[in-house]
Short mmCIF file of C-alpha atoms in Angstrom, two decimals:
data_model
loop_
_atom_site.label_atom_id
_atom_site.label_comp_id
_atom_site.label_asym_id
_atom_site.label_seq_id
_atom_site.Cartn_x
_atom_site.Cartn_y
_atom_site.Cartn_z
CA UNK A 1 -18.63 -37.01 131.90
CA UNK A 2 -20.29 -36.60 134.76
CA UNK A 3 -19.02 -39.57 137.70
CA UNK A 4 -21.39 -42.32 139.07
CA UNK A 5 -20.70 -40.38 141.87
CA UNK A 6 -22.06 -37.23 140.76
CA UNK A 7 -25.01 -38.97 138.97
CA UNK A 8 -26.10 -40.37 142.68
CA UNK A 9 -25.38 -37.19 144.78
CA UNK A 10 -28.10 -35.27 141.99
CA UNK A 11 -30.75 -38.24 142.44
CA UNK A 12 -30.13 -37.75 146.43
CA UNK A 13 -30.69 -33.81 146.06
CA UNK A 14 -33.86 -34.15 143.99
CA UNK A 15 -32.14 -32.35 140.87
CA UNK A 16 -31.14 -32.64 137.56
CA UNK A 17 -27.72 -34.29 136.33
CA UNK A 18 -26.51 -33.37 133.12
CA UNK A 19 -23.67 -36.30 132.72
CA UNK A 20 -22.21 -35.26 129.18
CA UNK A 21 -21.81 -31.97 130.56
CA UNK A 22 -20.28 -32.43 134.05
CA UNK A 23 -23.25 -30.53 135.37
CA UNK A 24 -26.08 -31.01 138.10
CA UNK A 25 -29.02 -28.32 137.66
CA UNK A 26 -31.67 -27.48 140.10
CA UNK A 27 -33.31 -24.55 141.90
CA UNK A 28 -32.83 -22.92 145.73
CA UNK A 29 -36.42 -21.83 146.46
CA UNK A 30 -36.91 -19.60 142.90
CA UNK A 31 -33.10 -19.52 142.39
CA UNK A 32 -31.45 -21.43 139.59
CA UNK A 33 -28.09 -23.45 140.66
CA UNK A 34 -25.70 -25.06 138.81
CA UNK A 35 -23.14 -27.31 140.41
CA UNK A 36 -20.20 -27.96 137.87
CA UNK A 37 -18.07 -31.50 138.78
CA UNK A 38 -14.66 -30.82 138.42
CA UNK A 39 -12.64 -34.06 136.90
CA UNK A 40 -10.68 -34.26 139.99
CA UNK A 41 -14.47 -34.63 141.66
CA UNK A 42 -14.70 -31.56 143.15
CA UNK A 43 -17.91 -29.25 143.05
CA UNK A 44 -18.34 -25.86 142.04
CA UNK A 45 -21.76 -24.29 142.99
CA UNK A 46 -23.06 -21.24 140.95
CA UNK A 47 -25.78 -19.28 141.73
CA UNK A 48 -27.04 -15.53 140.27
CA UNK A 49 -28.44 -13.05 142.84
CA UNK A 50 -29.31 -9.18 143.05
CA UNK A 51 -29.35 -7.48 146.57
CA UNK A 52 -32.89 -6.56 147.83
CA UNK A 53 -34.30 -3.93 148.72
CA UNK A 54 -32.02 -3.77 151.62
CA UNK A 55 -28.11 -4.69 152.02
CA UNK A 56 -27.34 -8.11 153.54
CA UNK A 57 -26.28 -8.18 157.45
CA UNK A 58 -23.81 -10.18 156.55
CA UNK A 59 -21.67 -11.40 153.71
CA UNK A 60 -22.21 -15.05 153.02
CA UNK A 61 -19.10 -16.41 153.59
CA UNK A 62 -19.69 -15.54 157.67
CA UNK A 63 -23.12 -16.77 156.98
CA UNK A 64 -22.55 -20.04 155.94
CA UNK A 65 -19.48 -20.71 158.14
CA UNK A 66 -21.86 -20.04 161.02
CA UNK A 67 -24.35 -22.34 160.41
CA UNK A 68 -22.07 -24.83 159.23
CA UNK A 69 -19.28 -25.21 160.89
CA UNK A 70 -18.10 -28.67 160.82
CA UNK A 71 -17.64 -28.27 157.05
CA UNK A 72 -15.53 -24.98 157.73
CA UNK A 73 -12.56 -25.76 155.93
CA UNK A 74 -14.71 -27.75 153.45
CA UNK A 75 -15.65 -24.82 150.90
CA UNK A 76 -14.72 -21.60 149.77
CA UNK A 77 -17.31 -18.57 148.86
CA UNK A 78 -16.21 -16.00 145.96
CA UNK A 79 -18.93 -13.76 145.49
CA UNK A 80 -18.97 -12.58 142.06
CA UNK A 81 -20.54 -9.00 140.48
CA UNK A 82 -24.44 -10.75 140.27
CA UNK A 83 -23.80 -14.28 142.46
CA UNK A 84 -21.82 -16.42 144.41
CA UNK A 85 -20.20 -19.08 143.56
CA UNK A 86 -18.98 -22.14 146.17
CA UNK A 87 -16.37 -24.48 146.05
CA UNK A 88 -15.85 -27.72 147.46
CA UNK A 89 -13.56 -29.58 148.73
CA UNK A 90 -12.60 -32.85 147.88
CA UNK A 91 -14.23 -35.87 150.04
CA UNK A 92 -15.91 -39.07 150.32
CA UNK A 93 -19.55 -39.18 148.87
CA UNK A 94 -21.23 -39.63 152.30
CA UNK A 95 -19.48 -36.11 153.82
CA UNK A 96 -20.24 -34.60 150.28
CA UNK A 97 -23.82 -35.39 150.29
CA UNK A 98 -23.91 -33.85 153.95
CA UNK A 99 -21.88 -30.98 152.95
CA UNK A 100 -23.52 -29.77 149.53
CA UNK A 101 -26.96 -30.54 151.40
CA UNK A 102 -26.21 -28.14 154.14
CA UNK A 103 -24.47 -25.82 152.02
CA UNK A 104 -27.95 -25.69 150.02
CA UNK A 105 -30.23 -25.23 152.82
CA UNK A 106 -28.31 -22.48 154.30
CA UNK A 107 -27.81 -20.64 150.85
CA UNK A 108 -31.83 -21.14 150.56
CA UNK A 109 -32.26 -19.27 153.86
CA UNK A 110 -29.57 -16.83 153.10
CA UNK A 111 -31.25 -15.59 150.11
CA UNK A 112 -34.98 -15.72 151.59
CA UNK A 113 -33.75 -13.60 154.62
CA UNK A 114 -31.66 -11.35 153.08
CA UNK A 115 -34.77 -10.58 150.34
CA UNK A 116 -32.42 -11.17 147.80
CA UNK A 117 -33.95 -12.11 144.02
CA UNK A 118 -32.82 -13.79 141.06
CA UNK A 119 -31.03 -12.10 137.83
CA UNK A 120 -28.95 -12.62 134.88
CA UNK A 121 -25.57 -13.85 135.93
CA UNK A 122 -24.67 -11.52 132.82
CA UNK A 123 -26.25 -8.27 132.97
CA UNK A 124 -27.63 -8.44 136.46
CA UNK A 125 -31.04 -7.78 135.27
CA UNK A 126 -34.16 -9.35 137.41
CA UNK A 127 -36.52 -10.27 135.07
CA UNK A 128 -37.61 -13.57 134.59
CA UNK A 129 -34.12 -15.89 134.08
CA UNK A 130 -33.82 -19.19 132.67
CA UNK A 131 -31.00 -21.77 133.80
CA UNK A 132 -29.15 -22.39 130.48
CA UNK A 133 -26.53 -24.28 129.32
CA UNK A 134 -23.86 -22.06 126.78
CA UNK A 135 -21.47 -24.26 125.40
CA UNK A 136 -18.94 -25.75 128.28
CA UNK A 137 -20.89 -23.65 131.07
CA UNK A 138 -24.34 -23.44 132.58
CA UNK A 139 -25.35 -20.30 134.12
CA UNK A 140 -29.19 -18.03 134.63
CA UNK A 141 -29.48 -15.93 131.65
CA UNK A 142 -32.53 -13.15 131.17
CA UNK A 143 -34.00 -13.79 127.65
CA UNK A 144 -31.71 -10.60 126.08
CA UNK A 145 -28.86 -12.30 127.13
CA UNK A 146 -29.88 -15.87 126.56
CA UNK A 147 -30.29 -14.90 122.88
CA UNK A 148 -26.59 -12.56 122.57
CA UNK A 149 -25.43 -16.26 123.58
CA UNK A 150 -27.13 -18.94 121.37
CA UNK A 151 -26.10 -16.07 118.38
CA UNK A 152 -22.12 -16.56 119.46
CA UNK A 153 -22.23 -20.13 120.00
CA UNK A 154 -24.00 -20.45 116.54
CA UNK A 155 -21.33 -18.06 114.71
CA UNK A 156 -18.39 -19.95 116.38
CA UNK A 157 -19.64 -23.11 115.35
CA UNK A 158 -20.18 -21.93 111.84
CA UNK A 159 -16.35 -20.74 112.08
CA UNK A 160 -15.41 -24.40 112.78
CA UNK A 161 -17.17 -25.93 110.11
CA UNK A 162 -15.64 -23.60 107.78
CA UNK A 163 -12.13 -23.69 108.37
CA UNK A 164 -11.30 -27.26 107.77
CA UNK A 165 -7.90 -28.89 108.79
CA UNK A 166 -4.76 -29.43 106.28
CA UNK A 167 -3.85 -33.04 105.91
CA UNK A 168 -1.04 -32.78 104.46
CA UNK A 169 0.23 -30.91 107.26
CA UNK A 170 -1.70 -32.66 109.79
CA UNK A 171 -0.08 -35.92 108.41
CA UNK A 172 3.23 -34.63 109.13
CA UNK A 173 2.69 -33.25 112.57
CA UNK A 174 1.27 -36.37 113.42
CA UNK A 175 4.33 -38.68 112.29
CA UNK A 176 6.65 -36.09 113.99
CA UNK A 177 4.57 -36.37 117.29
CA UNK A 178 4.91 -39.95 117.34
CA UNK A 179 8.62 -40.09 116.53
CA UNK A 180 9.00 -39.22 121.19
CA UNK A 181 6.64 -42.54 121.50
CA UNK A 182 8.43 -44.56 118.84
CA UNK A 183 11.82 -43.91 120.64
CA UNK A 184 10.86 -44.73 124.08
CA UNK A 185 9.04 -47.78 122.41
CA UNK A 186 12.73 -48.82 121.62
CA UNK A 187 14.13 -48.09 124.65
CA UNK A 188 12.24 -49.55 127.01
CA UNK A 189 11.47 -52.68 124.71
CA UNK A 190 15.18 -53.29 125.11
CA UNK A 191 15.41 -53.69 128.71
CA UNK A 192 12.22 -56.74 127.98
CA UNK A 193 9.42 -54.74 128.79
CA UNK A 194 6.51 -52.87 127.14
CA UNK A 195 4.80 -49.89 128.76
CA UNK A 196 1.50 -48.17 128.63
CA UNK A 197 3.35 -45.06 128.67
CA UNK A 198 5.08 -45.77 125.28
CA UNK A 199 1.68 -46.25 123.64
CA UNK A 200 0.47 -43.14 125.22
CA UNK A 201 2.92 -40.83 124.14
CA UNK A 202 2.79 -42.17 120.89
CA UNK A 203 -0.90 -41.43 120.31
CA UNK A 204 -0.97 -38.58 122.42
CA UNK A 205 2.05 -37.41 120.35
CA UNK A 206 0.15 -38.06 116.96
CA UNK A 207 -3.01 -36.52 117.57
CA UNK A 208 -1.22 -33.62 119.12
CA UNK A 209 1.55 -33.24 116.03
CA UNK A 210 -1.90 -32.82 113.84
CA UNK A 211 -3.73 -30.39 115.51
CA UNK A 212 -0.32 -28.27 115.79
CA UNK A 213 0.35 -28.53 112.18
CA UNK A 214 -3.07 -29.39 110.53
CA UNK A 215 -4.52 -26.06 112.01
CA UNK A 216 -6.90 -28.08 115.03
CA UNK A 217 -7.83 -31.96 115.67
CA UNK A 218 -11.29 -32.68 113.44
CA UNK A 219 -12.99 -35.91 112.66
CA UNK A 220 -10.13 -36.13 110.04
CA UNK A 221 -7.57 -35.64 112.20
CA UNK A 222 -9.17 -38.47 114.67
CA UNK A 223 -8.56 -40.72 111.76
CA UNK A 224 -5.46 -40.03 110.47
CA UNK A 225 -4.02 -39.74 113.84
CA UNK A 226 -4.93 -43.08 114.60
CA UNK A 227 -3.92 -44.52 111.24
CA UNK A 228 -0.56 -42.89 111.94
CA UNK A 229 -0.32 -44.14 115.88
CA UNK A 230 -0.64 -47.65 114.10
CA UNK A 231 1.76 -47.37 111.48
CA UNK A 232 4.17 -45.79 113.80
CA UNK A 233 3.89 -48.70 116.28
CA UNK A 234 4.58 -51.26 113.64
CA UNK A 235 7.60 -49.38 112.79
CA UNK A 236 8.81 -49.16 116.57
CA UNK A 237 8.25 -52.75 116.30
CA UNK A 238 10.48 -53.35 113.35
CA UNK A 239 13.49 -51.45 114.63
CA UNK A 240 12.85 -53.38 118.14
CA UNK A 241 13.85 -56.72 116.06
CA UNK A 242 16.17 -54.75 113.72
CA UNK A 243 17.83 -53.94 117.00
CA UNK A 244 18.12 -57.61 117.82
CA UNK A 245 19.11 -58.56 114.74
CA UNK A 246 21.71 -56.18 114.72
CA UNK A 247 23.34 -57.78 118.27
CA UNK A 248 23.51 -60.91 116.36
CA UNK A 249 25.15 -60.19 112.57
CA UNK A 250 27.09 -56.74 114.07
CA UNK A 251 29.90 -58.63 114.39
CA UNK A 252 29.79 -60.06 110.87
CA UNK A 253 29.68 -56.15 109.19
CA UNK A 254 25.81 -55.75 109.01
CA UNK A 255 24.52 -52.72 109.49
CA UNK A 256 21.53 -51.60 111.90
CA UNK A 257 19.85 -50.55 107.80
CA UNK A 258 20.67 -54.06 106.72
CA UNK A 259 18.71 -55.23 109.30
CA UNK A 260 15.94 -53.37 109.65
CA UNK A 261 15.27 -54.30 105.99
CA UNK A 262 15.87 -57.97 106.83
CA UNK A 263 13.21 -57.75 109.30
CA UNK A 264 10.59 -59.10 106.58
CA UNK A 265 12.78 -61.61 105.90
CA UNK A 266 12.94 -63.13 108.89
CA UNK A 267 9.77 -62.89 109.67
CA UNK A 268 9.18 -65.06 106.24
CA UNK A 269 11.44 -67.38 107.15
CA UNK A 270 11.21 -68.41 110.73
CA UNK A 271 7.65 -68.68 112.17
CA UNK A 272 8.81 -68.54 115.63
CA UNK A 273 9.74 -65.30 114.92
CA UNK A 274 6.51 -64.00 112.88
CA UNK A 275 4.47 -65.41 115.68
CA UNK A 276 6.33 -63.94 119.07
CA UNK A 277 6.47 -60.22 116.78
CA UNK A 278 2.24 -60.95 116.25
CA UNK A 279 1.58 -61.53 119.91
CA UNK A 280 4.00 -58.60 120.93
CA UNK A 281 2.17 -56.23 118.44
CA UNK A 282 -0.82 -56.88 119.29
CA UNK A 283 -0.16 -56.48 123.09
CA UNK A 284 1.46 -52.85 121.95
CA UNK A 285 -2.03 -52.53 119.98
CA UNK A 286 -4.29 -52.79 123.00
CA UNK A 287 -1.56 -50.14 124.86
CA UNK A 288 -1.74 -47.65 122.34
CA UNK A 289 -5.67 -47.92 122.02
CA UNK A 290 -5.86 -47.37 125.48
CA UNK A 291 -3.52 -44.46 125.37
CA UNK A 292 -4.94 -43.39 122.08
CA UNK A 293 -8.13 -42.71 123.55
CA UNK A 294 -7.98 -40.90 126.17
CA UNK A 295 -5.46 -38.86 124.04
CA UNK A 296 -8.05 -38.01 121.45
CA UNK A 297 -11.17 -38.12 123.78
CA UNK A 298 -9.04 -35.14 125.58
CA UNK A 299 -7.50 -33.29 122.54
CA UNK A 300 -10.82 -33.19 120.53
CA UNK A 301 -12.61 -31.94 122.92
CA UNK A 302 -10.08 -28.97 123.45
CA UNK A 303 -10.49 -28.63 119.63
CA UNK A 304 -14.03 -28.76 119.10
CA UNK A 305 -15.58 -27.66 122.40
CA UNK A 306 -19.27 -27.52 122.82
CA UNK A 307 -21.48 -25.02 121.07
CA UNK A 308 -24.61 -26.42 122.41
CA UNK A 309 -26.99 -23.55 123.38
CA UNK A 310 -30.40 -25.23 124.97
CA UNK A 311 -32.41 -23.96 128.13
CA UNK A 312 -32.67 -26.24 130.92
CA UNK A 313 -34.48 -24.58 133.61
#
């Protein structure tokens, strides 16, 4: 998603934010830009240009460097086989505002003086190019192209739907993923604490385990990897109090078994007991939701990325 950040620096630049794609859209004189938000926010700037009639006097890099040079060691230029393409820096809003504003206005002039026109960041071509997003990426397409691109996205997409994921396997992989969470669960529960991480690698674990084994991470998948986080934490909780269990009747020839199966048991019996394992698993709920999450947010979207094919300029 695109940052707060992000969303402000487009509304500052007059252009377009795209916020579920990480994306701000807009136009250099009759050039189509993209500027892609990296999740570390960084910015990428893409734009697609044909030489002229003439060659350019100099290569942009120099260009920009020249006019700009308080922000020298603020961006890199790779110029690619029908564009350029300009990367940021990390900083603080204000100097990014300044920076991607001045890197804008000397790219504008750069173009204009250098007679340069716009094309198809695909083919090269010149005629008339629309700024189009194509799945993850947003790039200026010519209408040829535009179409070879909407035709992928729609065959990959109907590959998806078509080859469904195994739950039987998926089930599995997503138990066996856990099992890493589960034992650090017990670990660090016995030293008296409980930690985001554990809940995190248990759901990341689970979610992973199923799209390894279950063929990718579907809407299924979602589901029964977070029916499986939550069984598995109940069970990390259960061999937490077998555990303590065990410190007190070891010495009278129980078994760690015996009492993980007396865990019910006690729980039955002693509401003290029943009432501190409640408010422990539902503090281990909220941890694994939060690391659940961002774990599946992540993982489904590496699954099931976007075949979205829609002109936006």
């Amino acid at each position: 998603m695109l940052s707060s950040q992000g969303k402000k620096l487009a509304q500052a630049l007059g252009m377009l934010a795209l916020p579920e794609s990480n994306f701000i859209c807009g136009k250099v004189g009759d050039f189509p830009i993209s500027i892609y938000e990296t999740p570390q926010y960084q910015l990428s700037l893409e734009v697609a240009a044909a030489p002229g009639e003439t060659a350019p006097s100099r290569v942009l890099e120099d260009a920009l460097r020249m006019e700009l040079p308080e922000f020298s060691g603020q961006f890199t230029v790779n110029q690619m086989e029908h564009g350029f393409r300009i990367a940021t820096a990390r900083c603080g809003y204000g100097k990014k505002l300044k920076l991607v504003g001045g890197l804008l206005g000397a790219l504008s002039r750069y173009l204009a003086e250098n007679r340069m026109v716009p094309c198809c960041i695909h083919c090269g071509s010149t005629e008339p190019v629309s700024l189009c997003q194509c799945g993850e990426g947003m790039a200026a397409f010519c209408e040829k192209c535009a179409g070879e691109c909407a035709e992928a996205l729609a065959h990959s997409a109907a590959e998806r739907k078509a080859k469904a994921s195994s739950i039987p396997k998926g089930i599995l992989g997503a138990v066996i993923g856990a099992l890493p969470g589960v034992i650090l669960w017990l670990l660090i529960y016995r030293v008296g604490y409980l930690a985001a991480v554990c809940g995190l690698v248990m759901a990341y674990g689970a979610f992973k385990g199923y799209s390894l084994l279950g063929g990718r991470l579907d809407k299924k998948g979602v589901a029964v990897g977070t029916a499986v986080s939550l069984v598995m934490l109940v069970f990390a909780m259960m061999l937490c109090y077998a555990w303590a269990l065990l410190d007190v009747f070891g010495p009278e020839g129980f078994g760690f078994l015996d009492c993980f199966l007396a865990v019910p048991t006690a729980l039955a019996l002693y509401p003290e007991v029943l009432g501190s394992f409640i408010t422990e698993l539902l503090m281990g709920l909220v941890l694994t939701a939060a690391g659940a999450f961002a774990a599946c947010r992540n993982l489904y979207r590496k699954s099931n990325p976007s075949t979205v094919f829609r002109k936006v300029l």
